[in-house]
CSV table of C-alpha atoms and ligand atoms in Angstrom, one decimal:
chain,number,residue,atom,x,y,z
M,1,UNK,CA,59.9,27.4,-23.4
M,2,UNK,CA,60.9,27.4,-20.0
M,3,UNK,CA,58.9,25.0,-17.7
M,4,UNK,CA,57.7,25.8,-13.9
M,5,UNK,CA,55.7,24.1,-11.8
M,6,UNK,CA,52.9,25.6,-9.2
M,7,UNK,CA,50.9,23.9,-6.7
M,8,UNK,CA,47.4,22.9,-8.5
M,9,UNK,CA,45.4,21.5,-10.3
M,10,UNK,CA,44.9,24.7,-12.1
M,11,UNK,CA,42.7,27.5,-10.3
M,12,UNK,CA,44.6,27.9,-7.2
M,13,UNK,CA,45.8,31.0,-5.5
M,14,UNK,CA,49.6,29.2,-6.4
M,15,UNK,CA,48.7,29.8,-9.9
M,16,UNK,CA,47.5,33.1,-9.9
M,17,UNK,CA,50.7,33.7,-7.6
M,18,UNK,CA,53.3,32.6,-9.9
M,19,UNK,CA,52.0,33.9,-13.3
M,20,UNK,CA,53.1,37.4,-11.3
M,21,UNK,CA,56.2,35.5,-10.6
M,22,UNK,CA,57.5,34.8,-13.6
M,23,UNK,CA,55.7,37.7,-15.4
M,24,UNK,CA,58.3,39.1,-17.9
M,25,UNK,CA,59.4,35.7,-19.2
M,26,UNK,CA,57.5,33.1,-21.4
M,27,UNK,CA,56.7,30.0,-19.4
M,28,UNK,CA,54.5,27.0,-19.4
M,29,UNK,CA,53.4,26.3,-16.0
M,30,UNK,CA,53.1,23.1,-14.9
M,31,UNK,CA,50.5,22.0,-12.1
M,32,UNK,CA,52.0,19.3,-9.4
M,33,UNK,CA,49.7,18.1,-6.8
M,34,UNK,CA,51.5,18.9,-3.7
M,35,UNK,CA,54.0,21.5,-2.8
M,36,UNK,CA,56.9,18.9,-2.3
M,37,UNK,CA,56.2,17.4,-5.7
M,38,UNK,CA,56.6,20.7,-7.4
M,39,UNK,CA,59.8,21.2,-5.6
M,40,UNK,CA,61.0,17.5,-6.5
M,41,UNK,CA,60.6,18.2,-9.9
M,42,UNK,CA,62.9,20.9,-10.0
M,43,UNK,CA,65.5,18.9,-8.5
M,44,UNK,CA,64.5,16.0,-10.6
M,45,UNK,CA,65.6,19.0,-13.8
M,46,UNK,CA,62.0,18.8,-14.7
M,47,UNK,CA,61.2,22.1,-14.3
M,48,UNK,CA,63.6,24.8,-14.1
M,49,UNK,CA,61.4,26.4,-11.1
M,50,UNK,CA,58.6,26.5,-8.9
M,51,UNK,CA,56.1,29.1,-7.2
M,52,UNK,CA,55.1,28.0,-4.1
M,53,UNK,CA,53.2,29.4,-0.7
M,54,UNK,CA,55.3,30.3,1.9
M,55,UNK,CA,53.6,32.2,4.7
M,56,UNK,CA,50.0,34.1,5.4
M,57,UNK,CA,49.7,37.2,7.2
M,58,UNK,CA,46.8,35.0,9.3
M,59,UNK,CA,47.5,31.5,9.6
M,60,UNK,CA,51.2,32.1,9.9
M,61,UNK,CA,53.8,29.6,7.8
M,62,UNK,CA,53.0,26.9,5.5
M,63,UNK,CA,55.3,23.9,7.1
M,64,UNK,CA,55.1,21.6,3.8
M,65,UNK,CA,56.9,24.3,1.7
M,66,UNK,CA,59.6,24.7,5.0
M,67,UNK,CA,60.2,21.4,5.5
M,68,UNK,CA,60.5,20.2,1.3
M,69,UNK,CA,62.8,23.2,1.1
M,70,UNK,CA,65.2,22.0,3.1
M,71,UNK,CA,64.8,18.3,2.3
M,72,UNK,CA,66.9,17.5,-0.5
M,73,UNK,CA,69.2,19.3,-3.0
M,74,UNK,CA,69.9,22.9,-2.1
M,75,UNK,CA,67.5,25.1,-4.0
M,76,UNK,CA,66.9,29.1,-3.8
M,77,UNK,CA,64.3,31.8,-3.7
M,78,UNK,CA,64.6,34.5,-6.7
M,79,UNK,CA,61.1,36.3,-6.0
M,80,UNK,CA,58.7,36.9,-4.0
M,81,UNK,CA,54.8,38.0,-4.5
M,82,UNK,CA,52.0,38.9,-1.9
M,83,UNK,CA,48.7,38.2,-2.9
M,84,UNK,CA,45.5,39.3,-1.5
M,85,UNK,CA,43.4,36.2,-0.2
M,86,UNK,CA,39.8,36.3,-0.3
M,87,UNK,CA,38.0,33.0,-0.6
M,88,UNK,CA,34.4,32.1,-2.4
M,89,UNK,CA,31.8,29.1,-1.1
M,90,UNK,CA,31.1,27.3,-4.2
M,91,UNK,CA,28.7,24.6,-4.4
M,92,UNK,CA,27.0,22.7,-7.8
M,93,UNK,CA,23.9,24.2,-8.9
M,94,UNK,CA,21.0,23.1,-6.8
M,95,UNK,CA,22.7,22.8,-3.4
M,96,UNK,CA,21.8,25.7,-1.2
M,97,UNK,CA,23.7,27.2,1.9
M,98,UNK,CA,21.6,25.3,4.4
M,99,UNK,CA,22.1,22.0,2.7
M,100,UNK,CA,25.8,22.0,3.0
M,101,UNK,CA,27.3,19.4,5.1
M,102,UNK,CA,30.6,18.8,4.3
M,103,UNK,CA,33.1,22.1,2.7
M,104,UNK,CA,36.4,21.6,1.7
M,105,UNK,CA,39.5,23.3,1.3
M,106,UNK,CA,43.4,23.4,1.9
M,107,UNK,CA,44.2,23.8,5.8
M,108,UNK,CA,45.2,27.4,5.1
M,109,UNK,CA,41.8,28.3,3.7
M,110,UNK,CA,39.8,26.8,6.1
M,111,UNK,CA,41.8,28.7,8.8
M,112,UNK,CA,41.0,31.9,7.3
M,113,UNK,CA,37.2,31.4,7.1
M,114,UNK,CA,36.9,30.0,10.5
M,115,UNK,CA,34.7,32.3,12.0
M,116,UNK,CA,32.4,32.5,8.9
M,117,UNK,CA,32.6,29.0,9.3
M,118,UNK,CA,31.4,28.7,12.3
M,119,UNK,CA,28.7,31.1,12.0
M,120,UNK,CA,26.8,30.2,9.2
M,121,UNK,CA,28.0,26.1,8.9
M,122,UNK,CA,28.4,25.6,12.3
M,123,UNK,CA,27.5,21.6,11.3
M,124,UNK,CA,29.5,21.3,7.9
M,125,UNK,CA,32.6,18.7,8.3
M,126,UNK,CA,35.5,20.4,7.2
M,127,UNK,CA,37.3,18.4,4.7
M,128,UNK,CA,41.4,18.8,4.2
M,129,UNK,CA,42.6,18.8,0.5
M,130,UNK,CA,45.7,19.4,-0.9
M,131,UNK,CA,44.5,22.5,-2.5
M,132,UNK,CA,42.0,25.2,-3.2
M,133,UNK,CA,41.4,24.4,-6.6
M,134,UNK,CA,41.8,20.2,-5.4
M,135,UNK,CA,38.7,21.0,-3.3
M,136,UNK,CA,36.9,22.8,-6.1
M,137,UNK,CA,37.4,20.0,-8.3
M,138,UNK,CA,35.7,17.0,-6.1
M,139,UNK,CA,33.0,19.3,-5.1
M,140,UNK,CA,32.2,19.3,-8.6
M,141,UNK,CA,32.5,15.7,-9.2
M,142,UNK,CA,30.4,15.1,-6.1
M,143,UNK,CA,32.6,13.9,-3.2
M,144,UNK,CA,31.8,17.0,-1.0
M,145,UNK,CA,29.1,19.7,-1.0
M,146,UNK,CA,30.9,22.8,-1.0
M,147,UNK,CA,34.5,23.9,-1.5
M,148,UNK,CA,36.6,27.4,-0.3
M,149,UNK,CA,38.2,28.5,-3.2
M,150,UNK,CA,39.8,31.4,-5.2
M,151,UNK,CA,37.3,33.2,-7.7
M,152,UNK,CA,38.6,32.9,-10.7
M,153,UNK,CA,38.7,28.5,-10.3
M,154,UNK,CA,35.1,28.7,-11.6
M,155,UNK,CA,37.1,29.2,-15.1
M,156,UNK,CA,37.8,25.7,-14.7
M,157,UNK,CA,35.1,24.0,-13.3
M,158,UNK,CA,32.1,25.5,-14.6
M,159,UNK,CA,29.2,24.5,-13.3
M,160,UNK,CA,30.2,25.1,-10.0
M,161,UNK,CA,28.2,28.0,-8.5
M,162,UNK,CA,28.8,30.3,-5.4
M,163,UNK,CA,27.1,30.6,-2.1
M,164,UNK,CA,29.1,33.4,-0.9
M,165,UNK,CA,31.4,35.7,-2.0
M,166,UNK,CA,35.1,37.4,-0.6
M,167,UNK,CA,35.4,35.2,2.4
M,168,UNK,CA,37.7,36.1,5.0
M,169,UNK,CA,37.7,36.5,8.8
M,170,UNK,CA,40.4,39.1,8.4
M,171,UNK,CA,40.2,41.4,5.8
M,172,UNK,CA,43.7,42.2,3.8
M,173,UNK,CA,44.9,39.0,4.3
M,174,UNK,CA,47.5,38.5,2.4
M,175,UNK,CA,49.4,35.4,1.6
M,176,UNK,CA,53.2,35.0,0.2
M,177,UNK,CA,54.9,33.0,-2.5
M,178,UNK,CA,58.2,32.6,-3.6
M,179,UNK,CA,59.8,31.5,-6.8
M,180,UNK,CA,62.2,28.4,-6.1
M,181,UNK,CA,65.0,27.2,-8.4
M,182,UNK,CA,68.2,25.2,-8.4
M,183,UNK,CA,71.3,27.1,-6.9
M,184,UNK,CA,72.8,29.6,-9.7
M,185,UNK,CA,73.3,33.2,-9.8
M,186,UNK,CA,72.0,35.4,-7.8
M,187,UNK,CA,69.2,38.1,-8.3
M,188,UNK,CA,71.4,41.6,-8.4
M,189,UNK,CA,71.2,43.5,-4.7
M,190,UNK,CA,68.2,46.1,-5.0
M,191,UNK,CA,68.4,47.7,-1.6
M,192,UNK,CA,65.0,46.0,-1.0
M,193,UNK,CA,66.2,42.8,-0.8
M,194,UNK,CA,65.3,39.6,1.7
M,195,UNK,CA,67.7,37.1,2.3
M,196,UNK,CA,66.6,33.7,3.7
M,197,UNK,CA,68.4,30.9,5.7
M,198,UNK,CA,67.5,27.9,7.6
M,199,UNK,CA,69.7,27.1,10.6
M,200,UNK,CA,69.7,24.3,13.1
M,201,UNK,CA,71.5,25.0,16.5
M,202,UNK,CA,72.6,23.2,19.3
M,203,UNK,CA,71.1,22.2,22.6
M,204,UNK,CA,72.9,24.8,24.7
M,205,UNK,CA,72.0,27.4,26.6
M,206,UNK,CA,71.9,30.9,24.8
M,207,UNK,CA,72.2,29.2,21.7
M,208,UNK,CA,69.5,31.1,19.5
M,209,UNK,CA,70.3,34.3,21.2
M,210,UNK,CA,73.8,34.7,20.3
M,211,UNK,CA,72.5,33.5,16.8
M,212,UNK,CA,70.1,36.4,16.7
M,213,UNK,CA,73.0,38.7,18.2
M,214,UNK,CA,74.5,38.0,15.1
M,215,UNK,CA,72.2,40.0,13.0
M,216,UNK,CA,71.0,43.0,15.3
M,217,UNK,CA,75.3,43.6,16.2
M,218,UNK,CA,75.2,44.3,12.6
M,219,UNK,CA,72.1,46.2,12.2
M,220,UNK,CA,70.1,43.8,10.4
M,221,UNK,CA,66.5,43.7,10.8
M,222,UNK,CA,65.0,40.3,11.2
M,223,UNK,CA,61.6,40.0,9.3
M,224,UNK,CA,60.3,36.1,10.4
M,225,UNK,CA,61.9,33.6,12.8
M,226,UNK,CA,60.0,30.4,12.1
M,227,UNK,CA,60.7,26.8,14.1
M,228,UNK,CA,60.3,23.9,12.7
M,229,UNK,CA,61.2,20.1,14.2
M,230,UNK,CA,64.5,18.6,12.7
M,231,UNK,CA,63.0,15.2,12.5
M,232,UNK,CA,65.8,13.8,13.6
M,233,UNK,CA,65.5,14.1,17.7
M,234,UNK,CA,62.7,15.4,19.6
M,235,UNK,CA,64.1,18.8,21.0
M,236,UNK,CA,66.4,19.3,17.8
M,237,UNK,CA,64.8,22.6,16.1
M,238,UNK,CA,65.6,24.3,12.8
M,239,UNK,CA,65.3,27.7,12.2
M,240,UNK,CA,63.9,29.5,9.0
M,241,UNK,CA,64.8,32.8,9.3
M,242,UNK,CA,64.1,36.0,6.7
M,243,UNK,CA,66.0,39.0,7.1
M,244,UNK,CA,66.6,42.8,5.4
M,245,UNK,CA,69.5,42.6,3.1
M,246,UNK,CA,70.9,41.0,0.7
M,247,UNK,CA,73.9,38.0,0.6
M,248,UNK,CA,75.8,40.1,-1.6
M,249,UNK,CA,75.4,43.4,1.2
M,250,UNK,CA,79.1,43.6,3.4
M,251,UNK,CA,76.9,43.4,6.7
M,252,UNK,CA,74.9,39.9,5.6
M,253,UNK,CA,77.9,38.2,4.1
M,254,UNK,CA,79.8,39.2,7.6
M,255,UNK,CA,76.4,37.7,9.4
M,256,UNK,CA,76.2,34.6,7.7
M,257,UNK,CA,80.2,33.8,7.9
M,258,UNK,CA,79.3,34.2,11.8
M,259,UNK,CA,76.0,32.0,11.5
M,260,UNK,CA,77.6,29.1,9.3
M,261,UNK,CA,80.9,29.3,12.3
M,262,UNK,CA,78.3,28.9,15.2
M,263,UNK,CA,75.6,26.7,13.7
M,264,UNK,CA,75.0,23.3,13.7
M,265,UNK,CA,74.0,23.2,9.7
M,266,UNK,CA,72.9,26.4,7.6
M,267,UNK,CA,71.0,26.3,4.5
M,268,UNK,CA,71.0,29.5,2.3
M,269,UNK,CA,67.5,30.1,1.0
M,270,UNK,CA,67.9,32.9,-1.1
M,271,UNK,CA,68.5,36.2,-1.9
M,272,UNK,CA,65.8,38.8,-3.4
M,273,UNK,CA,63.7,41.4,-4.3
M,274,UNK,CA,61.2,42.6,-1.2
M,275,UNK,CA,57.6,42.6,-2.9
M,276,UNK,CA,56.9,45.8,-1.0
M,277,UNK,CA,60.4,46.9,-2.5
M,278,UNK,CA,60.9,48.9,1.0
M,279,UNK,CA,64.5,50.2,1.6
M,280,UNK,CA,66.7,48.6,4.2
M,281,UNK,CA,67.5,51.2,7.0
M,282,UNK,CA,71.3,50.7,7.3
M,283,UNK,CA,72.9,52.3,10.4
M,284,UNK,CA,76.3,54.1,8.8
M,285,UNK,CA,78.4,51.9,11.1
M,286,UNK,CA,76.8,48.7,9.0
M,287,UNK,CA,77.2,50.6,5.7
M,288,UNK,CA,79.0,48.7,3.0
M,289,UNK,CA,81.7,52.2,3.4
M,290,UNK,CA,82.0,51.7,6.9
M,291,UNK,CA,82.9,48.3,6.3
M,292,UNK,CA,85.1,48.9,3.1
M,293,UNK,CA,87.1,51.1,5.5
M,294,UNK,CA,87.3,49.0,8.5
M,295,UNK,CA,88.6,46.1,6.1
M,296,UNK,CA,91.4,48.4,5.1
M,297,UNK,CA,92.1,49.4,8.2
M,298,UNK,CA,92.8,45.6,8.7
M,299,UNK,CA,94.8,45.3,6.2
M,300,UNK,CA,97.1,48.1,6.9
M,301,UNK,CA,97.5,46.7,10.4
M,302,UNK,CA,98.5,44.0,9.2
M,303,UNK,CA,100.8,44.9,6.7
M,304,UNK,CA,102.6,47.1,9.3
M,305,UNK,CA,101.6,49.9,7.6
M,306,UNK,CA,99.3,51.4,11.2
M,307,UNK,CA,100.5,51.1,14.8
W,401,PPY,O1,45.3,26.0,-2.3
W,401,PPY,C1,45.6,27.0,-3.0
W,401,PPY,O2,44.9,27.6,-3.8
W,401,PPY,C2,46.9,27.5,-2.7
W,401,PPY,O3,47.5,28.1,-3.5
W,401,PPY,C3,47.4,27.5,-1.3
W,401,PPY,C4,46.8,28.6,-0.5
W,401,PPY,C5,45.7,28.3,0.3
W,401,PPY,C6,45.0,29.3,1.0
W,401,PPY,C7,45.5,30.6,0.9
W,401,PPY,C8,46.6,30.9,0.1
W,401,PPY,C9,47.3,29.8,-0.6
């Protein structure tokens, strides 16, 4: 049976994500403690994949998943999920809501619940852990007094009780995951694809415009633009970008020849299936006939066969 790994321990919103991800085939899913971990153990050919967090519709991108994505061997993006993010307080039985004084959770969670937070545990240290369910399982064994967690991680450590229930500042908050694996072939083109690249760019002037003129010259929408530091010099950016299309589409494999002439580095991220499965809206002069045509056209010229 085919193994993939999630971010856990088991119980986070990673886990719920990626049973939707690989829904449709048998797989034993394998918890790693951080995101980069998970990733390395696909490249390691420990796993043949990996669902991991990408982006929230409030707290914006998750930069570990960025940065271990482009750190290493190649790897690609076959799916994507959204999942609805609501969070529960849960505490161990006894501990009451006023008695908290130190709640825990993964950055992303606690930046969700901020305003709740600060309304009704306006003294509680915040505590950083690697995960949801990470944060679920000390507050169990003691180390802090409550944690933010998904619902359903009370199936795995019992005795913890909630203190509130469906937390979140903004309501339909919505979180995404992607399913990662090593280079091979492709998903098939839907129509409602994504296709994602990273792409660094030089220090000049106009640089990320004319990379971005790239894409709207060709009618393609751009759905995220995301900056990250190279690490390398201060200055030195990389971009993630996520765009309507697919690699296999006439108009993205003409936009990405273009990118990979002009940039620095690119890094294909992927090709695949929009979760909302929304249509791309292809002007005709971007339309895989209009270029079919204008390729022959070419080629006649060429051949002497048009003046
Ligand atoms: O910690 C988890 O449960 C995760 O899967 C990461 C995360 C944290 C907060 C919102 C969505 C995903």
């Amino acid at each position: 049976m085919p193994e993939i790994a999630y971010l856990g321990p088991p119980g986070t919103f990673t886990e719920q994500a990626t049973r939707a991800l690989t829904e449709g085939f048998d797989a034993a899913l394998i918890p790693y403690d951080t995101v980069p971990r998970a990733l390395a153990a696909i490249r390691a050919g420990e796993v043949l994949a990996a669902g991991v967090p990408v982006e929230n519709s409030v707290e914006g991108s998750v930069p570990a998943t960025l940065d271990a994505l482009v750190t290493g061997e190649p790897l690609v993006a076959v799916r994507e999920v959204l999942l609805p993010v609501r969070f529960d307080l849960l505490a161990r039985p006894g501990v009451e809501l006023a008695q908290v004084r130190t709640v825990a959770s993964h950055p992303h969670a606690l930046a969700q619940v901020r305003d709740w937070l600060a309304a009704n545990l306006p003294d509680a240290a915040q505590r950083v852990t690697s995960s949801t369910a990470a944060a679920a399982e000390a507050t169990e064994a003691g180390e802090f007094d409550a944690a933010l967690a998904a619902p359903v991680v009370t199936e795995h450590y019992r005795s913890l009780v909630p203190l509130a229930r469906g937390l979140a500042d903004v309501r339909d908050a919505v979180t995404r995951f992607l399913l990662v694996r090593r280079p091979g072939p492709l998903p098939e083109p839907t129509g409602a694809d994504r296709t994602s690249v990273a792409a660094v760019i030089g220090d000049e002037v106009g640089s990320l415009t004319e990379l971005l003129s790239e894409l709207s010259l060709r009618g393609i929408n751009l759905s995220r633009i995301e900056s990250r530091p190279t690490k390398d010099r201060l200055g030195e950016y990389r971009f993630f970008l996520d765009f309507d299309g697919h690699v296999a589409d006439a108009r993205i494999g003409d936009a990405l020849t273009a990118l990979r002439r002009r940039c620095n580095e690119v890094r294909f991220l992927g090709s695949y299936p929009k979760a909302d499965r929304a249509p791309a809206t292809v002007r005709p002069s971007a339309s895989e006939q209009a270029f079919r045509a204008s390729a022959k056209w070419l080629e006649d010229v060429r051949a002497g066969r048009l003046a």
